[in-house]
């Protein structure tokens, strides 16, 4: 759900956008994209700001609410980025290189995450998802062993419940870094 006067709420950003990432660097890449979007919106808005300052019309009020919403959203994105910085593996690289460097690990963990979801909900991995997994360079060394662990666990007494518990634990948790409980 989109909040009024913003593209994303703090909750959406923390839990479903950057928070959906598996590594701090993956989250940083998402946040950089979000930040750029909000900076562009603010830049464009500031070119029209003088037109609306001091006016008390419905359009001026809406403009100012949107402007304030974009500033608030940008402030939260910056707060998230600051919380991530100490945990990033590629923070010493320029952003474009860091974003690229993080992709293999982020995708490996995302594909394993998808395998867990599919195995828990349907007992199998759909062919299209399996085909994507096979393209990853760590298919044999990381993804297949993870699928095997999931499969073995699912066959054990209470294994599904144990896998559910494991899925609830996250190695990287942006909301926790932000102080959420």
PDB file of C-alpha atoms in Angstrom:
ATOM      1  CA  UNK A   1       0.000   0.000   0.000  1.00  0.00           C
ATOM      2  CA  UNK A   2       1.359   3.331  -1.039  1.00  0.00           C
ATOM      3  CA  UNK A   3       1.214   5.955   1.680  1.00  0.00           C
ATOM      4  CA  UNK A   4      -0.095   9.404   0.790  1.00  0.00           C
ATOM      5  CA  UNK A   5       2.491  11.829  -0.578  1.00  0.00           C
ATOM      6  CA  UNK A   6       5.271   9.207  -0.743  1.00  0.00           C
ATOM      7  CA  UNK A   7       6.388   6.468  -3.085  1.00  0.00           C
ATOM      8  CA  UNK A   8       7.124   4.059  -0.196  1.00  0.00           C
ATOM      9  CA  UNK A   9       6.562   4.175   3.533  1.00  0.00           C
ATOM     10  CA  UNK A  10       9.427   3.627   5.954  1.00  0.00           C
ATOM     11  CA  UNK A  11       7.930   0.201   6.694  1.00  0.00           C
ATOM     12  CA  UNK A  12       7.876  -0.758   2.999  1.00  0.00           C
ATOM     13  CA  UNK A  13      11.458   0.378   2.542  1.00  0.00           C
ATOM     14  CA  UNK A  14      12.759  -1.379   5.657  1.00  0.00           C
ATOM     15  CA  UNK A  15      10.900  -4.672   5.265  1.00  0.00           C
ATOM     16  CA  UNK A  16       9.930  -5.190   1.625  1.00  0.00           C
ATOM     17  CA  UNK A  17      12.455  -3.291  -0.498  1.00  0.00           C
ATOM     18  CA  UNK A  18      15.883  -3.083   1.110  1.00  0.00           C
ATOM     19  CA  UNK A  19      14.793  -5.485   3.832  1.00  0.00           C
ATOM     20  CA  UNK A  20      14.045  -8.166   1.264  1.00  0.00           C
ATOM     21  CA  UNK A  21      17.704  -8.275   0.311  1.00  0.00           C
ATOM     22  CA  UNK A  22      19.978 -10.954   1.707  1.00  0.00           C
ATOM     23  CA  UNK A  23      23.136  -8.909   2.115  1.00  0.00           C
ATOM     24  CA  UNK A  24      23.918  -5.393   3.297  1.00  0.00           C
ATOM     25  CA  UNK A  25      25.422  -4.609  -0.113  1.00  0.00           C
ATOM     26  CA  UNK A  26      22.302  -5.798  -1.916  1.00  0.00           C
ATOM     27  CA  UNK A  27      20.178  -3.583   0.329  1.00  0.00           C
ATOM     28  CA  UNK A  28      22.572  -0.696  -0.252  1.00  0.00           C
ATOM     29  CA  UNK A  29      22.120  -1.034  -4.037  1.00  0.00           C
ATOM     30  CA  UNK A  30      18.320  -0.949  -3.663  1.00  0.00           C
ATOM     31  CA  UNK A  31      18.521   2.051  -1.346  1.00  0.00           C
ATOM     32  CA  UNK A  32      20.835   3.922  -3.711  1.00  0.00           C
ATOM     33  CA  UNK A  33      18.276   3.471  -6.476  1.00  0.00           C
ATOM     34  CA  UNK A  34      15.485   4.640  -4.164  1.00  0.00           C
ATOM     35  CA  UNK A  35      17.580   7.601  -3.033  1.00  0.00           C
ATOM     36  CA  UNK A  36      18.317   8.636  -6.614  1.00  0.00           C
ATOM     37  CA  UNK A  37      14.618   8.491  -7.425  1.00  0.00           C
ATOM     38  CA  UNK A  38      13.726  10.719  -4.467  1.00  0.00           C
ATOM     39  CA  UNK A  39      16.593  13.139  -5.191  1.00  0.00           C
ATOM     40  CA  UNK A  40      15.387  13.563  -8.768  1.00  0.00           C
ATOM     41  CA  UNK A  41      11.830  14.155  -7.548  1.00  0.00           C
ATOM     42  CA  UNK A  42      13.048  16.761  -5.066  1.00  0.00           C
ATOM     43  CA  UNK A  43      15.244  18.441  -7.665  1.00  0.00           C
ATOM     44  CA  UNK A  44      12.294  18.710 -10.024  1.00  0.00           C
ATOM     45  CA  UNK A  45      10.018  19.935  -7.230  1.00  0.00           C
ATOM     46  CA  UNK A  46      12.510  22.561  -6.095  1.00  0.00           C
ATOM     47  CA  UNK A  47      12.452  24.077  -9.568  1.00  0.00           C
ATOM     48  CA  UNK A  48       8.751  24.831  -8.939  1.00  0.00           C
ATOM     49  CA  UNK A  49       8.920  25.542  -5.222  1.00  0.00           C
ATOM     50  CA  UNK A  50       8.870  29.338  -5.588  1.00  0.00           C
ATOM     51  CA  UNK A  51       5.579  29.088  -7.491  1.00  0.00           C
ATOM     52  CA  UNK A  52       3.804  27.550  -4.506  1.00  0.00           C
ATOM     53  CA  UNK A  53       5.468  29.114  -1.458  1.00  0.00           C
ATOM     54  CA  UNK A  54       3.061  31.265   0.512  1.00  0.00           C
ATOM     55  CA  UNK A  55       0.024  30.147  -1.484  1.00  0.00           C
ATOM     56  CA  UNK A  56      -2.961  28.582   0.236  1.00  0.00           C
ATOM     57  CA  UNK A  57      -4.618  26.782  -2.656  1.00  0.00           C
ATOM     58  CA  UNK A  58      -5.449  23.076  -2.922  1.00  0.00           C
ATOM     59  CA  UNK A  59      -2.725  22.626  -5.551  1.00  0.00           C
ATOM     60  CA  UNK A  60      -0.131  24.441  -3.429  1.00  0.00           C
ATOM     61  CA  UNK A  61      -1.070  22.390  -0.339  1.00  0.00           C
ATOM     62  CA  UNK A  62      -0.832  19.143  -2.316  1.00  0.00           C
ATOM     63  CA  UNK A  63       2.483  20.207  -3.822  1.00  0.00           C
ATOM     64  CA  UNK A  64       3.914  20.968  -0.366  1.00  0.00           C
ATOM     65  CA  UNK A  65       2.626  17.669   1.101  1.00  0.00           C
ATOM     66  CA  UNK A  66       4.267  15.769  -1.763  1.00  0.00           C
ATOM     67  CA  UNK A  67       7.460  17.784  -1.366  1.00  0.00           C
ATOM     68  CA  UNK A  68       7.550  17.153   2.390  1.00  0.00           C
ATOM     69  CA  UNK A  69       6.780  13.470   1.807  1.00  0.00           C
ATOM     70  CA  UNK A  70       9.699  13.131  -0.609  1.00  0.00           C
ATOM     71  CA  UNK A  71      12.032  14.853   1.881  1.00  0.00           C
ATOM     72  CA  UNK A  72      10.882  12.521   4.680  1.00  0.00           C
ATOM     73  CA  UNK A  73      11.305   9.480   2.459  1.00  0.00           C
ATOM     74  CA  UNK A  74      14.804  10.579   1.466  1.00  0.00           C
ATOM     75  CA  UNK A  75      15.725  11.129   5.125  1.00  0.00           C
ATOM     76  CA  UNK A  76      14.644   7.574   5.985  1.00  0.00           C
ATOM     77  CA  UNK A  77      16.555   6.128   3.033  1.00  0.00           C
ATOM     78  CA  UNK A  78      19.674   7.993   4.214  1.00  0.00           C
ATOM     79  CA  UNK A  79      19.126   6.630   7.741  1.00  0.00           C
ATOM     80  CA  UNK A  80      18.999   3.086   6.327  1.00  0.00           C
ATOM     81  CA  UNK A  81      22.149   3.648   4.284  1.00  0.00           C
ATOM     82  CA  UNK A  82      24.010   4.888   7.367  1.00  0.00           C
ATOM     83  CA  UNK A  83      22.903   1.803   9.328  1.00  0.00           C
ATOM     84  CA  UNK A  84      24.199  -0.458   6.542  1.00  0.00           C
ATOM     85  CA  UNK A  85      27.600   1.143   5.970  1.00  0.00           C
ATOM     86  CA  UNK A  86      29.544  -0.662   8.726  1.00  0.00           C
ATOM     87  CA  UNK A  87      28.200  -4.030   7.501  1.00  0.00           C
ATOM     88  CA  UNK A  88      28.912  -3.685   3.792  1.00  0.00           C
ATOM     89  CA  UNK A  89      31.551  -5.913   2.243  1.00  0.00           C
ATOM     90  CA  UNK A  90      32.160  -3.678  -0.790  1.00  0.00           C
ATOM     91  CA  UNK A  91      31.976  -0.235   0.839  1.00  0.00           C
ATOM     92  CA  UNK A  92      35.505   0.625  -0.339  1.00  0.00           C
ATOM     93  CA  UNK A  93      34.513   0.321  -4.000  1.00  0.00           C
ATOM     94  CA  UNK A  94      32.765   3.029  -6.041  1.00  0.00           C
ATOM     95  CA  UNK A  95      29.006   2.477  -5.932  1.00  0.00           C
ATOM     96  CA  UNK A  96      28.641   1.099  -9.470  1.00  0.00           C
ATOM     97  CA  UNK A  97      31.406  -1.458  -8.845  1.00  0.00           C
ATOM     98  CA  UNK A  98      30.064  -2.307  -5.389  1.00  0.00           C
ATOM     99  CA  UNK A  99      26.595  -2.925  -6.808  1.00  0.00           C
ATOM    100  CA  UNK A 100      28.025  -5.288  -9.417  1.00  0.00           C
ATOM    101  CA  UNK A 101      30.315  -7.036  -6.916  1.00  0.00           C
ATOM    102  CA  UNK A 102      27.388  -7.839  -4.642  1.00  0.00           C
ATOM    103  CA  UNK A 103      25.213  -9.476  -7.298  1.00  0.00           C
ATOM    104  CA  UNK A 104      26.575 -13.033  -7.243  1.00  0.00           C
ATOM    105  CA  UNK A 105      26.140 -13.453  -3.479  1.00  0.00           C
ATOM    106  CA  UNK A 106      22.797 -11.655  -3.416  1.00  0.00           C
ATOM    107  CA  UNK A 107      21.412 -13.805  -6.234  1.00  0.00           C
ATOM    108  CA  UNK A 108      22.771 -17.030  -4.730  1.00  0.00           C
ATOM    109  CA  UNK A 109      20.995 -16.301  -1.453  1.00  0.00           C
ATOM    110  CA  UNK A 110      17.830 -15.186  -3.264  1.00  0.00           C
ATOM    111  CA  UNK A 111      17.712 -18.428  -5.260  1.00  0.00           C
ATOM    112  CA  UNK A 112      18.192 -20.511  -2.101  1.00  0.00           C
ATOM    113  CA  UNK A 113      15.465 -18.434  -0.439  1.00  0.00           C
ATOM    114  CA  UNK A 114      13.143 -19.200  -3.354  1.00  0.00           C
ATOM    115  CA  UNK A 115      13.994 -22.908  -3.144  1.00  0.00           C
ATOM    116  CA  UNK A 116      13.025 -22.890   0.559  1.00  0.00           C
ATOM    117  CA  UNK A 117       9.743 -21.126  -0.226  1.00  0.00           C
ATOM    118  CA  UNK A 118       8.859 -23.505  -3.032  1.00  0.00           C
ATOM    119  CA  UNK A 119       9.787 -26.617  -1.093  1.00  0.00           C
ATOM    120  CA  UNK A 120       7.797 -25.477   1.944  1.00  0.00           C
ATOM    121  CA  UNK A 121       4.692 -24.469   0.038  1.00  0.00           C
ATOM    122  CA  UNK A 122       4.480 -26.960  -2.819  1.00  0.00           C
ATOM    123  CA  UNK A 123       7.158 -29.568  -2.144  1.00  0.00           C
ATOM    124  CA  UNK A 124       8.919 -28.905  -5.437  1.00  0.00           C
ATOM    125  CA  UNK A 125      10.773 -26.190  -7.298  1.00  0.00           C
ATOM    126  CA  UNK A 126       9.029 -25.072 -10.514  1.00  0.00           C
ATOM    127  CA  UNK A 127      10.960 -25.687 -13.712  1.00  0.00           C
ATOM    128  CA  UNK A 128      11.404 -22.008 -14.550  1.00  0.00           C
ATOM    129  CA  UNK A 129      12.902 -21.269 -11.130  1.00  0.00           C
ATOM    130  CA  UNK A 130      15.106 -24.334 -11.331  1.00  0.00           C
ATOM    131  CA  UNK A 131      16.321 -23.202 -14.764  1.00  0.00           C
ATOM    132  CA  UNK A 132      17.282 -19.827 -13.270  1.00  0.00           C
ATOM    133  CA  UNK A 133      19.111 -21.558 -10.423  1.00  0.00           C
ATOM    134  CA  UNK A 134      21.097 -23.650 -12.910  1.00  0.00           C
ATOM    135  CA  UNK A 135      22.434 -20.494 -14.564  1.00  0.00           C
ATOM    136  CA  UNK A 136      24.070 -19.249 -11.362  1.00  0.00           C
ATOM    137  CA  UNK A 137      27.843 -19.911 -11.196  1.00  0.00           C
ATOM    138  CA  UNK A 138      27.449 -21.399  -7.698  1.00  0.00           C
ATOM    139  CA  UNK A 139      24.689 -23.804  -8.688  1.00  0.00           C
ATOM    140  CA  UNK A 140      26.792 -26.911  -8.054  1.00  0.00           C
ATOM    141  CA  UNK A 141      28.748 -25.630  -5.083  1.00  0.00           C
ATOM    142  CA  UNK A 142      26.104 -23.759  -3.061  1.00  0.00           C
ATOM    143  CA  UNK A 143      22.593 -24.005  -4.486  1.00  0.00           C
ATOM    144  CA  UNK A 144      22.424 -27.775  -5.048  1.00  0.00           C
ATOM    145  CA  UNK A 145      23.805 -28.501  -1.551  1.00  0.00           C
ATOM    146  CA  UNK A 146      21.218 -26.111  -0.094  1.00  0.00           C
ATOM    147  CA  UNK A 147      18.410 -27.834  -2.022  1.00  0.00           C
ATOM    148  CA  UNK A 148      19.654 -31.198  -0.758  1.00  0.00           C
ATOM    149  CA  UNK A 149      19.668 -29.922   2.852  1.00  0.00           C
ATOM    150  CA  UNK A 150      16.129 -28.622   2.402  1.00  0.00           C
ATOM    151  CA  UNK A 151      15.021 -31.940   0.898  1.00  0.00           C
ATOM    152  CA  UNK A 152      16.611 -33.992   3.702  1.00  0.00           C
ATOM    153  CA  UNK A 153      15.129 -31.719   6.344  1.00  0.00           C
ATOM    154  CA  UNK A 154      11.647 -31.905   4.807  1.00  0.00           C
ATOM    155  CA  UNK A 155      11.758 -35.720   4.958  1.00  0.00           C
ATOM    156  CA  UNK A 156      12.589 -35.793   8.675  1.00  0.00           C
ATOM    157  CA  UNK A 157       9.981 -35.974  11.430  1.00  0.00           C
ATOM    158  CA  UNK A 158       9.217 -32.335  12.282  1.00  0.00           C
ATOM    159  CA  UNK A 159      11.476 -31.202   9.448  1.00  0.00           C
ATOM    160  CA  UNK A 160       8.957 -28.844   7.899  1.00  0.00           C
ATOM    161  CA  UNK A 161       8.544 -27.043  11.225  1.00  0.00           C
ATOM    162  CA  UNK A 162      12.305 -26.870  11.657  1.00  0.00           C
ATOM    163  CA  UNK A 163      12.688 -25.411   8.160  1.00  0.00           C
ATOM    164  CA  UNK A 164      10.002 -22.844   8.955  1.00  0.00           C
ATOM    165  CA  UNK A 165      12.001 -21.815  12.028  1.00  0.00           C
ATOM    166  CA  UNK A 166      15.195 -21.580   9.959  1.00  0.00           C
ATOM    167  CA  UNK A 167      13.388 -19.449   7.374  1.00  0.00           C
ATOM    168  CA  UNK A 168      12.298 -17.050  10.114  1.00  0.00           C
ATOM    169  CA  UNK A 169      15.930 -16.401  11.052  1.00  0.00           C
ATOM    170  CA  UNK A 170      17.739 -13.925   8.841  1.00  0.00           C
ATOM    171  CA  UNK A 171      21.479 -13.469   8.664  1.00  0.00           C
ATOM    172  CA  UNK A 172      20.969  -9.909   7.453  1.00  0.00           C
ATOM    173  CA  UNK A 173      18.074  -7.975   8.985  1.00  0.00           C
ATOM    174  CA  UNK A 174      17.780  -4.276   8.076  1.00  0.00           C
ATOM    175  CA  UNK A 175      14.896  -3.535  10.455  1.00  0.00           C
ATOM    176  CA  UNK A 176      16.972  -4.957  13.309  1.00  0.00           C
ATOM    177  CA  UNK A 177      19.871  -2.663  12.339  1.00  0.00           C
ATOM    178  CA  UNK A 178      17.407   0.228  12.499  1.00  0.00           C
ATOM    179  CA  UNK A 179      16.357  -0.743  16.016  1.00  0.00           C
ATOM    180  CA  UNK A 180      13.089  -2.549  15.210  1.00  0.00           C
ATOM    181  CA  UNK A 181      12.161  -5.396  17.480  1.00  0.00           C
TER     182      UNK A 181
END
